[in-house]
Short mmCIF file of C-alpha atoms and ligand atoms in Angstrom, two decimals:
data_model
loop_
_atom_site.label_atom_id
_atom_site.label_comp_id
_atom_site.label_asym_id
_atom_site.label_seq_id
_atom_site.Cartn_x
_atom_site.Cartn_y
_atom_site.Cartn_z
CA MET A 5 92.70 104.68 138.42
CA PRO A 6 94.16 108.15 139.26
CA LYS A 7 92.72 111.22 137.52
CA ALA A 8 94.86 113.81 135.73
CA PRO A 9 95.11 116.91 137.94
CA PRO A 10 93.57 120.15 136.60
CA ALA A 11 95.56 122.45 134.32
CA THR A 12 97.17 125.63 135.66
CA ALA A 13 96.94 128.87 133.75
CA ALA A 14 100.67 129.73 134.10
CA PRO A 15 102.04 130.94 130.73
CA LEU A 16 104.72 128.98 128.88
CA PRO A 17 108.30 130.28 128.92
CA PRO A 18 108.74 132.25 125.63
CA GLU A 19 111.66 130.07 124.40
CA ILE A 20 109.37 127.03 124.58
CA ALA A 21 106.47 128.73 122.82
CA GLU A 22 108.85 129.42 119.88
CA LEU A 23 109.58 125.72 119.38
CA GLU A 24 106.02 124.63 118.76
CA ALA A 25 106.05 124.86 114.96
CA ASN A 26 109.39 123.17 114.18
CA PRO A 27 109.65 119.43 114.96
CA PHE A 28 113.47 119.31 114.59
CA ALA A 29 113.90 122.25 116.97
CA ALA A 30 111.48 120.52 119.34
CA VAL A 31 113.46 117.24 119.36
CA ASN A 32 116.67 119.21 119.84
CA HIS A 33 115.08 120.98 122.79
CA TYR A 34 114.67 117.57 124.45
CA PHE A 35 118.19 116.65 123.30
CA ASP A 36 119.62 119.73 125.04
CA GLN A 37 118.02 118.73 128.33
CA GLY A 38 119.27 115.14 127.99
CA ALA A 39 122.76 116.33 126.99
CA GLN A 40 122.84 118.71 129.96
CA ALA A 41 121.95 115.84 132.31
CA ALA A 42 124.58 113.62 130.64
CA GLY A 43 127.26 116.32 131.01
CA ILE A 44 127.99 116.54 127.26
CA GLU A 45 130.32 119.39 126.29
CA PRO A 46 128.85 122.15 124.05
CA ASP A 47 131.01 121.26 120.97
CA TYR A 48 129.87 117.67 121.11
CA ARG A 49 126.26 118.76 121.52
CA THR A 50 126.51 120.63 118.21
CA LEU A 51 128.11 117.60 116.56
CA MET A 52 125.44 115.23 117.86
CA LYS A 53 122.54 117.47 116.84
CA THR A 54 123.82 117.92 113.29
CA PRO A 55 122.66 115.30 110.74
CA TYR A 56 125.61 113.52 109.10
CA ARG A 57 124.16 113.45 105.57
CA GLU A 58 121.00 114.77 103.94
CA MET A 59 119.88 113.67 100.50
CA ARG A 60 117.10 115.42 98.60
CA VAL A 61 115.86 113.83 95.39
CA GLU A 62 113.25 114.49 92.74
CA VAL A 63 110.75 111.68 92.28
CA PRO A 64 109.06 111.94 88.86
CA VAL A 65 106.09 109.68 88.11
CA ARG A 66 104.04 109.28 84.93
CA MET A 67 100.52 109.07 86.34
CA ASP A 68 97.90 106.69 84.95
CA ASP A 69 96.17 109.56 83.11
CA GLY A 70 99.41 110.56 81.34
CA ARG A 71 100.28 113.56 83.57
CA LEU A 72 103.85 113.91 84.89
CA GLU A 73 104.06 114.57 88.64
CA VAL A 74 107.32 115.44 90.39
CA TRP A 75 107.55 115.02 94.15
CA ILE A 76 110.43 115.69 96.51
CA GLY A 77 111.90 112.87 98.57
CA TYR A 78 114.51 112.80 101.32
CA ARG A 79 116.83 110.38 103.07
CA ILE A 80 118.54 111.78 106.12
CA GLN A 81 121.26 109.96 108.02
CA HIS A 82 121.49 111.55 111.40
CA ASN A 83 124.17 109.66 113.33
CA GLY A 84 126.03 106.42 112.62
CA ALA A 85 128.36 106.21 115.62
CA ARG A 86 126.74 103.01 116.96
CA GLY A 87 126.10 101.17 113.69
CA PRO A 88 124.43 101.34 110.26
CA TYR A 89 121.78 104.04 109.88
CA LYS A 90 118.29 102.69 110.45
CA GLY A 91 114.96 104.38 109.90
CA GLY A 92 111.56 104.24 108.25
CA VAL A 93 110.17 105.78 105.10
CA ARG A 94 107.12 108.03 105.33
CA PHE A 95 104.82 109.15 102.50
CA HIS A 96 102.95 112.17 103.84
CA PRO A 97 102.26 115.80 102.83
CA SER A 98 103.99 117.02 106.02
CA ALA A 99 107.16 114.95 105.41
CA ASP A 100 109.37 118.00 104.79
CA LEU A 101 113.04 118.46 105.61
CA ASP A 102 112.55 119.43 109.26
CA GLU A 103 110.05 116.64 109.91
CA ILE A 104 112.41 114.02 108.44
CA ARG A 105 115.37 115.52 110.34
CA ALA A 106 113.36 115.29 113.56
CA LEU A 107 112.39 111.68 112.88
CA ALA A 108 115.96 110.72 111.90
CA SER A 109 117.36 112.18 115.12
CA ILE A 110 114.68 110.41 117.17
CA MET A 111 115.93 107.15 115.58
CA THR A 112 119.49 107.88 116.75
CA TRP A 113 118.40 108.26 120.38
CA LYS A 114 115.83 105.45 120.20
CA THR A 115 118.20 102.77 118.87
CA ALA A 116 120.65 103.80 121.59
CA VAL A 117 118.05 103.72 124.40
CA VAL A 118 117.06 100.15 123.54
CA ASP A 119 120.72 99.30 122.89
CA ILE A 120 120.58 97.83 119.40
CA PRO A 121 123.63 98.34 117.16
CA PHE A 122 122.20 100.93 114.79
CA GLY A 123 122.38 104.64 114.17
CA GLY A 124 119.44 106.80 113.12
CA SER A 125 118.01 107.82 109.76
CA LYS A 126 114.65 108.53 108.15
CA GLY A 127 113.29 109.06 104.69
CA GLY A 128 110.17 110.09 102.99
CA ILE A 129 108.35 111.69 100.13
CA GLN A 130 106.30 114.82 100.61
CA VAL A 131 103.13 113.49 99.02
CA ASP A 132 99.61 112.37 99.84
CA PRO A 133 99.64 108.77 98.58
CA LYS A 134 95.97 108.12 99.41
CA PRO A 135 94.51 109.04 95.98
CA MET A 136 97.27 107.20 94.05
CA SER A 137 96.67 103.94 92.20
CA GLU A 138 98.78 100.87 93.03
CA ASN A 139 100.71 101.34 89.80
CA GLU A 140 101.49 105.00 90.58
CA LEU A 141 102.55 104.11 94.13
CA LYS A 142 104.82 101.37 92.83
CA GLN A 143 106.46 103.66 90.24
CA MET A 144 106.99 106.35 92.87
CA THR A 145 108.49 103.91 95.41
CA ARG A 146 110.84 102.37 92.86
CA ARG A 147 112.04 105.72 91.54
CA TYR A 148 112.63 107.06 95.06
CA THR A 149 114.59 103.91 95.94
CA GLN A 150 116.75 104.19 92.83
CA HIS A 151 117.53 107.81 93.62
CA ILE A 152 118.58 107.21 97.22
CA SER A 153 120.19 103.80 96.58
CA ALA A 154 123.72 105.24 96.58
CA ILE A 155 123.45 105.81 100.31
CA LEU A 156 121.51 102.65 101.22
CA GLY A 157 123.25 99.39 102.13
CA VAL A 158 122.95 96.41 104.48
CA TYR A 159 125.82 97.82 106.57
CA LEU A 160 125.15 101.43 105.62
CA ASP A 161 121.45 102.39 105.86
CA ILE A 162 118.41 100.11 106.18
CA ALA A 163 114.84 101.29 105.50
CA ALA A 164 111.54 100.22 107.11
CA PRO A 165 107.83 101.11 107.01
CA ASP A 166 106.40 104.22 108.65
CA MET A 167 103.27 106.28 107.96
CA ASN A 168 101.54 105.28 104.71
CA THR A 169 104.18 102.69 103.88
CA ASN A 170 103.91 98.95 104.53
CA ALA A 171 105.28 95.49 103.71
CA GLN A 172 104.32 95.84 100.02
CA ILE A 173 106.24 99.12 99.70
CA MET A 174 109.25 97.46 101.36
CA ALA A 175 109.01 94.61 98.80
CA TRP A 176 109.11 97.17 95.95
CA MET A 177 112.07 98.94 97.58
CA MET A 178 113.95 95.65 97.99
CA ASP A 179 113.32 94.75 94.35
CA ALA A 180 114.31 98.19 92.99
CA TYR A 181 117.53 98.08 95.05
CA GLY A 182 118.13 94.45 94.00
CA GLN A 183 117.92 95.37 90.30
CA MET A 184 121.01 97.52 90.80
CA HIS A 185 122.91 95.59 93.47
CA GLY A 186 121.64 91.97 93.33
CA TYR A 187 119.58 90.08 95.90
CA THR A 188 119.77 92.09 99.14
CA PRO A 189 116.88 91.35 101.52
CA GLY A 190 118.65 93.08 104.43
CA ILE A 191 118.28 96.46 102.71
CA VAL A 192 114.77 96.86 104.17
CA THR A 193 112.93 95.48 107.18
CA GLY A 194 109.19 95.11 107.59
CA LYS A 195 109.15 93.03 104.38
CA PRO A 196 106.55 90.35 103.64
CA LEU A 197 107.44 87.00 105.25
CA GLU A 198 107.74 85.45 101.77
CA LEU A 199 110.65 87.79 100.97
CA GLY A 200 112.60 87.36 104.19
CA GLY A 201 110.46 89.34 106.62
CA SER A 202 110.38 88.40 110.28
CA PRO A 203 107.53 86.77 112.13
CA GLY A 204 106.08 89.37 114.49
CA ARG A 205 107.35 92.49 112.65
CA GLU A 206 103.92 93.85 111.74
CA PRO A 207 102.56 93.96 115.33
CA ALA A 208 106.02 94.63 116.83
CA THR A 209 105.59 98.33 117.66
CA ALA A 210 102.29 97.72 119.44
CA GLN A 211 103.60 94.54 121.08
CA GLY A 212 106.58 96.48 122.44
CA LEU A 213 104.22 99.17 123.74
CA ALA A 214 102.20 96.46 125.51
CA TYR A 215 105.34 95.04 127.15
CA VAL A 216 106.31 98.51 128.39
CA LEU A 217 102.80 99.04 129.79
CA GLN A 218 102.89 95.66 131.56
CA ALA A 219 106.21 96.55 133.20
CA ALA A 220 105.32 100.17 133.98
CA ALA A 221 101.76 99.79 135.32
CA PRO A 222 102.60 98.15 138.67
CA GLU A 223 105.65 100.40 139.18
CA LEU A 224 103.80 103.64 138.40
CA ASP A 225 100.64 102.52 140.14
CA PHE A 226 98.07 102.29 137.38
CA LYS A 227 95.98 99.30 136.28
CA LEU A 228 95.66 97.70 132.86
CA GLU A 229 92.79 95.30 133.56
CA GLY A 230 89.62 97.24 132.72
CA ALA A 231 91.57 100.47 131.95
CA ARG A 232 89.69 102.73 129.50
CA VAL A 233 92.00 103.31 126.52
CA ALA A 234 91.61 105.88 123.71
CA ILE A 235 93.78 105.46 120.59
CA GLN A 236 94.38 108.15 117.95
CA GLY A 237 95.39 106.55 114.62
CA PHE A 238 94.18 103.18 113.37
CA GLY A 239 96.99 102.16 111.02
CA ASN A 240 99.73 99.65 111.77
CA VAL A 241 100.52 100.85 115.29
CA GLY A 242 97.07 102.00 116.44
CA SER A 243 95.09 99.01 115.18
CA TRP A 244 97.58 96.49 116.58
CA ALA A 245 97.66 98.35 119.90
CA ALA A 246 93.84 98.12 120.03
CA ARG A 247 93.97 94.39 119.29
CA ILE A 248 96.72 93.55 121.79
CA LEU A 249 95.47 95.76 124.65
CA HIS A 250 91.90 94.48 124.15
CA ARG A 251 93.26 90.92 124.45
CA MET A 252 95.07 91.97 127.66
CA GLY A 253 91.78 93.08 129.26
CA CYS A 254 91.82 96.84 128.58
CA LYS A 255 88.58 98.50 127.42
CA ILE A 256 89.16 100.30 124.13
CA VAL A 257 86.66 103.15 124.50
CA ALA A 258 87.66 105.29 121.50
CA VAL A 259 89.62 105.01 118.26
CA SER A 260 90.10 107.47 115.42
CA ASP A 261 91.80 107.89 112.08
CA VAL A 262 92.32 110.85 109.79
CA GLN A 263 88.61 110.89 108.87
CA GLY A 264 87.24 110.98 112.44
CA GLY A 265 86.55 108.46 115.16
CA ILE A 266 84.12 106.53 117.30
CA HIS A 267 83.46 106.25 121.03
CA ASP A 268 81.82 103.64 123.26
CA GLY A 269 82.25 104.16 127.01
CA ASP A 270 81.63 100.45 127.66
CA GLY A 271 84.51 99.37 125.41
CA MET A 272 84.38 98.05 121.84
CA ASP A 273 84.56 94.55 120.42
CA ILE A 274 87.88 95.08 118.63
CA PRO A 275 87.87 91.92 116.44
CA MET A 276 84.42 92.98 115.14
CA LEU A 277 85.62 96.57 114.63
CA LEU A 278 88.63 95.36 112.63
CA LYS A 279 86.31 93.31 110.42
CA HIS A 280 84.07 96.37 109.91
CA TYR A 281 87.08 98.62 109.20
CA ASN A 282 88.66 96.22 106.72
CA GLN A 283 85.37 95.81 104.85
CA ASN A 284 84.35 99.50 104.77
CA ARG A 285 87.74 101.33 105.04
CA THR A 286 86.09 103.53 107.70
CA MET A 287 85.11 103.09 111.33
CA ALA A 288 81.98 105.22 110.81
CA GLY A 289 78.79 103.26 111.25
CA PHE A 290 80.23 100.66 113.65
CA PRO A 291 77.21 99.60 115.73
CA GLY A 292 76.81 100.92 119.30
CA CYS A 293 79.32 103.80 118.99
CA ASP A 294 79.00 107.59 118.93
CA PRO A 295 80.92 109.50 116.23
CA LEU A 296 83.87 111.70 117.21
CA GLU A 297 85.15 114.75 115.33
CA PRO A 298 88.87 114.66 114.33
CA GLY A 299 90.92 115.76 117.37
CA GLU A 300 88.09 115.16 119.87
CA LEU A 301 89.55 111.84 121.00
CA LEU A 302 92.60 113.37 122.67
CA THR A 303 90.59 115.09 125.39
CA LEU A 304 88.09 112.31 126.13
CA ASP A 305 87.58 110.98 129.64
CA CYS A 306 89.76 107.83 129.71
CA ASP A 307 92.55 106.21 131.75
CA ILE A 308 95.21 105.76 129.06
CA LEU A 309 95.61 107.96 125.98
CA ILE A 310 97.62 106.57 123.06
CA PRO A 311 98.47 109.00 120.25
CA ALA A 312 99.44 106.66 117.37
CA ALA A 313 99.21 108.92 114.31
CA ILE A 314 101.20 112.05 113.44
CA GLY A 315 103.54 114.27 115.47
CA GLY A 316 102.75 117.49 117.31
CA VAL A 317 99.10 116.70 118.10
CA ILE A 318 99.35 117.45 121.84
CA ASP A 319 100.34 121.09 122.15
CA ALA A 320 100.05 123.22 125.29
CA GLU A 321 96.36 123.98 124.70
CA VAL A 322 95.38 120.32 124.14
CA ALA A 323 97.63 119.20 127.03
CA GLY A 324 95.68 121.49 129.35
CA ARG A 325 92.45 119.66 128.48
CA ILE A 326 93.66 116.04 128.48
CA LYS A 327 91.77 113.98 131.05
CA ALA A 328 93.86 110.79 130.88
CA PRO A 329 96.41 110.46 133.73
CA VAL A 330 98.68 108.39 131.45
CA VAL A 331 99.83 109.29 127.90
CA VAL A 332 101.63 106.59 125.90
CA GLU A 333 103.57 107.95 122.92
CA ALA A 334 103.06 105.32 120.22
CA ALA A 335 103.55 107.99 117.55
CA ASN A 336 106.85 109.82 117.17
CA HIS A 337 106.96 113.22 118.91
CA PRO A 338 103.18 113.51 119.41
CA VAL A 339 103.72 116.00 122.28
CA THR A 340 105.19 119.44 121.53
CA PRO A 341 107.61 121.05 124.02
CA GLY A 342 104.77 123.31 125.22
CA GLY A 343 102.50 120.30 125.64
CA ASP A 344 105.27 118.53 127.52
CA VAL A 345 105.61 121.39 130.02
CA VAL A 346 101.86 121.44 130.64
CA LEU A 347 101.62 117.65 131.07
CA GLU A 348 104.56 117.69 133.49
CA ARG A 349 103.04 120.55 135.52
CA ARG A 350 99.80 118.59 135.72
CA GLY A 351 101.55 115.40 136.87
CA VAL A 352 100.40 113.38 133.84
CA ILE A 353 102.60 110.31 133.32
CA VAL A 354 104.13 110.39 129.82
CA LEU A 355 105.72 107.18 128.56
CA PRO A 356 108.04 108.60 125.87
CA ASP A 357 108.29 107.67 122.18
CA LEU A 358 112.01 106.80 122.40
CA LEU A 359 111.05 103.84 124.57
CA VAL A 360 107.39 103.05 123.95
CA ASN A 361 107.40 102.69 120.15
CA ALA A 362 110.87 101.11 119.90
CA GLY A 363 109.39 97.61 119.43
CA GLY A 364 109.26 98.22 115.68
CA VAL A 365 112.95 98.95 115.30
CA ILE A 366 113.90 96.21 117.76
CA VAL A 367 112.15 93.57 115.64
CA SER A 368 113.56 95.25 112.53
CA TYR A 369 116.96 94.56 114.06
CA PHE A 370 115.96 90.88 114.50
CA GLU A 371 114.79 90.79 110.88
CA TRP A 372 118.12 92.22 109.70
CA VAL A 373 120.01 89.66 111.82
CA GLN A 374 117.90 86.85 110.30
CA ASN A 375 118.58 88.18 106.76
CA ILE A 376 122.32 88.33 107.37
CA GLN A 377 122.34 84.82 108.85
CA GLU A 378 119.81 83.51 106.32
CA PHE A 379 117.99 81.84 109.18
CA ARG A 380 114.40 82.34 110.34
CA TRP A 381 113.42 82.71 113.98
CA THR A 382 110.11 81.53 115.42
CA LEU A 383 107.49 84.07 116.53
CA ALA A 384 107.98 82.90 120.11
CA ARG A 385 111.70 83.72 119.92
CA VAL A 386 111.04 87.14 118.37
CA ASN A 387 108.57 88.08 121.10
CA GLU A 388 110.74 86.71 123.91
CA GLU A 389 113.74 88.75 122.71
CA LEU A 390 111.54 91.83 122.10
CA GLU A 391 110.21 91.65 125.65
CA ARG A 392 113.73 91.30 127.04
CA PHE A 393 115.16 94.26 125.09
CA ILE A 394 112.28 96.65 125.72
CA THR A 395 111.72 95.71 129.36
CA ASP A 396 115.44 96.15 130.10
CA ALA A 397 115.24 99.58 128.45
CA TRP A 398 112.19 100.47 130.55
CA ARG A 399 114.03 99.52 133.77
CA GLN A 400 117.03 101.68 132.82
CA VAL A 401 114.85 104.65 131.88
CA ARG A 402 112.84 104.35 135.10
CA LEU A 403 115.98 104.01 137.25
CA THR A 404 117.70 106.97 135.57
CA SER A 405 114.56 109.07 135.94
CA GLU A 406 114.49 108.34 139.69
CA GLN A 407 118.22 108.69 140.32
CA GLU A 408 118.65 111.88 138.29
CA ARG A 409 115.20 113.35 139.09
CA LEU A 410 114.30 113.66 135.43
CA THR A 411 111.09 113.03 133.53
CA LEU A 412 110.96 109.65 131.80
CA ARG A 413 111.45 111.47 128.48
CA ILE A 414 114.62 113.29 129.49
CA ALA A 415 115.94 110.17 131.24
CA ALA A 416 115.52 108.29 127.94
CA TYR A 417 117.33 111.07 126.05
CA MET A 418 120.11 111.08 128.64
CA ILE A 419 120.69 107.32 128.23
CA GLY A 420 120.60 107.47 124.43
CA ILE A 421 122.90 110.49 124.23
CA SER A 422 125.42 108.98 126.69
CA ARG A 423 125.68 105.81 124.58
CA VAL A 424 126.15 107.72 121.32
CA MET A 425 128.75 109.95 123.02
CA GLU A 426 130.69 106.93 124.26
CA ALA A 427 130.71 105.35 120.77
CA THR A 428 131.89 108.68 119.28
CA ARG A 429 134.69 108.92 121.85
CA LEU A 430 135.83 105.31 121.42
CA ARG A 431 136.02 105.74 117.64
CA GLY A 432 138.19 108.85 118.05
CA TYR A 433 135.82 110.51 115.59
CA VAL A 434 136.95 114.07 116.34
P1 NAD B 749 99.98 104.19 109.35
O1 NAD B 749 100.10 104.97 108.11
O2 NAD B 749 99.84 102.72 109.27
O3 NAD B 749 98.72 104.74 110.20
C1 NAD B 749 98.56 106.07 110.52
C2 NAD B 749 97.15 106.27 111.10
O4 NAD B 749 97.03 107.59 111.58
C3 NAD B 749 96.05 106.07 110.07
O5 NAD B 749 94.96 105.40 110.67
C4 NAD B 749 95.66 107.51 109.72
O6 NAD B 749 94.32 107.61 109.25
C5 NAD B 749 95.83 108.15 111.07
N1 NAD B 749 95.98 109.60 111.02
C6 NAD B 749 96.75 110.34 110.21
N2 NAD B 749 96.60 111.65 110.49
C7 NAD B 749 95.72 111.71 111.51
C8 NAD B 749 95.16 112.77 112.23
N3 NAD B 749 95.47 114.04 111.94
N4 NAD B 749 94.29 112.48 113.23
C9 NAD B 749 93.96 111.20 113.50
N5 NAD B 749 94.48 110.15 112.86
C10 NAD B 749 95.34 110.41 111.87
O7 NAD B 749 101.22 104.60 110.27
P2 NAD B 749 101.88 103.79 111.47
O8 NAD B 749 102.98 102.96 110.91
O9 NAD B 749 100.82 103.16 112.29
O10 NAD B 749 102.59 104.97 112.27
C11 NAD B 749 101.86 105.77 113.20
C12 NAD B 749 102.83 106.52 114.08
O11 NAD B 749 103.66 105.59 114.78
C13 NAD B 749 103.79 107.46 113.35
O12 NAD B 749 104.06 108.57 114.15
C14 NAD B 749 105.04 106.63 113.20
O13 NAD B 749 106.21 107.41 113.05
C15 NAD B 749 105.02 105.89 114.53
N6 NAD B 749 105.80 104.66 114.54
C16 NAD B 749 105.51 103.65 113.65
C17 NAD B 749 106.26 102.49 113.70
C18 NAD B 749 105.97 101.32 112.79
O14 NAD B 749 106.59 100.27 113.01
N7 NAD B 749 105.06 101.42 111.84
C19 NAD B 749 107.30 102.36 114.64
C20 NAD B 749 107.55 103.40 115.53
C21 NAD B 749 106.78 104.54 115.46
#
């Protein structure tokens, strides 16, 4: 396994240093490079960077103890040139306007890179849902759904799970929407199977990541068998990535969540860890492992680093200390523009979010298709189609990166932007 070359002390260009704190500006910085490579005219660049519609709503909830809490929620539809808006819903204290704008725009480019007929959107509530009871969470989800329902629709905007949301939340969203509009399973994806969910949707993001790794490893000259993998985040994406990569013969040497993490240089027994985690709601105390402080995982000695939690965790300083020669962006925008410059200078391979974590939205597309057709696919069919879509996208990104001499990230942006531009032109939009 190659080692990541040492960091250089060269300072960052000042215009990049300024982008570190704003996720939307950071995504647009990548957009500008992709648009430049795609030869997009300046007027169209402004059009394509500007979100089409932004909705901000109050979300009042009567808490179990009688208090009234009012949170702020958003639904942002970034670009619909290629199809209905599609994007997850995040409940997180950092889910502010710029974070949701960034995530919505990432969805526009991601759905285009993997060539599924959707645009990009995202939603969320700026709240920490962890201390909330099930009843409070349900009230909040239903009220949020009612307030944004005017801009949702099976052919308009389709929601899905993201951080701190899951199949149960999607079921509540579907029901709240259905109370106003009648039975409409296609309004959300990532639903429980019993309500029209798709086989394979829950592991889909991690499964897609695994397919990309299988295709990329021989071409980029790194090994998966026995590779030491560290994963930040142990929710839907991180825990499924641990399970699937462990099954594929990787050694999962470290995992972490918001509370901290654990490390075992020999590799962990992931089925046993999942049992421990589900029983105790913490990874602390898992036998044979050393504890890790939050953040420590990113700079551990390993072969493959998978950030699978929040955005912006790999800035220039962290990027200078990363030891992994391969970074796989399971999370959305985990690397800041400064971090990206440092990783590129150091020759670290970065498999970008637009491609690597697209498995979730690809299988969401299959779920939507099944809902519209009222026909259920088998798991084997879902995974076969997922592999085809995401491996094709990998080949195109790799080819474009070679032909145009671009990083994999900017090659992915270039492909996504070119497809959205072509749809805009064909529609005669402006
Ligand atoms: P999740 O809520 O299921 O899990 C998030 C995990 O990250 C939890 O284990 C949490 O404890 C951990 N975490 C949060 N803050 C952390 C921190 N500061 N340090 C370490 N760990 C931290 O969310 P998820 O659905 O697994 O999403 C994770 C990431 O993957 C997000 O960036 C999301 O946008 C992206 N993503 C998710 C999907 C999907 O299908 N769920 C698809 C594409 C991309």
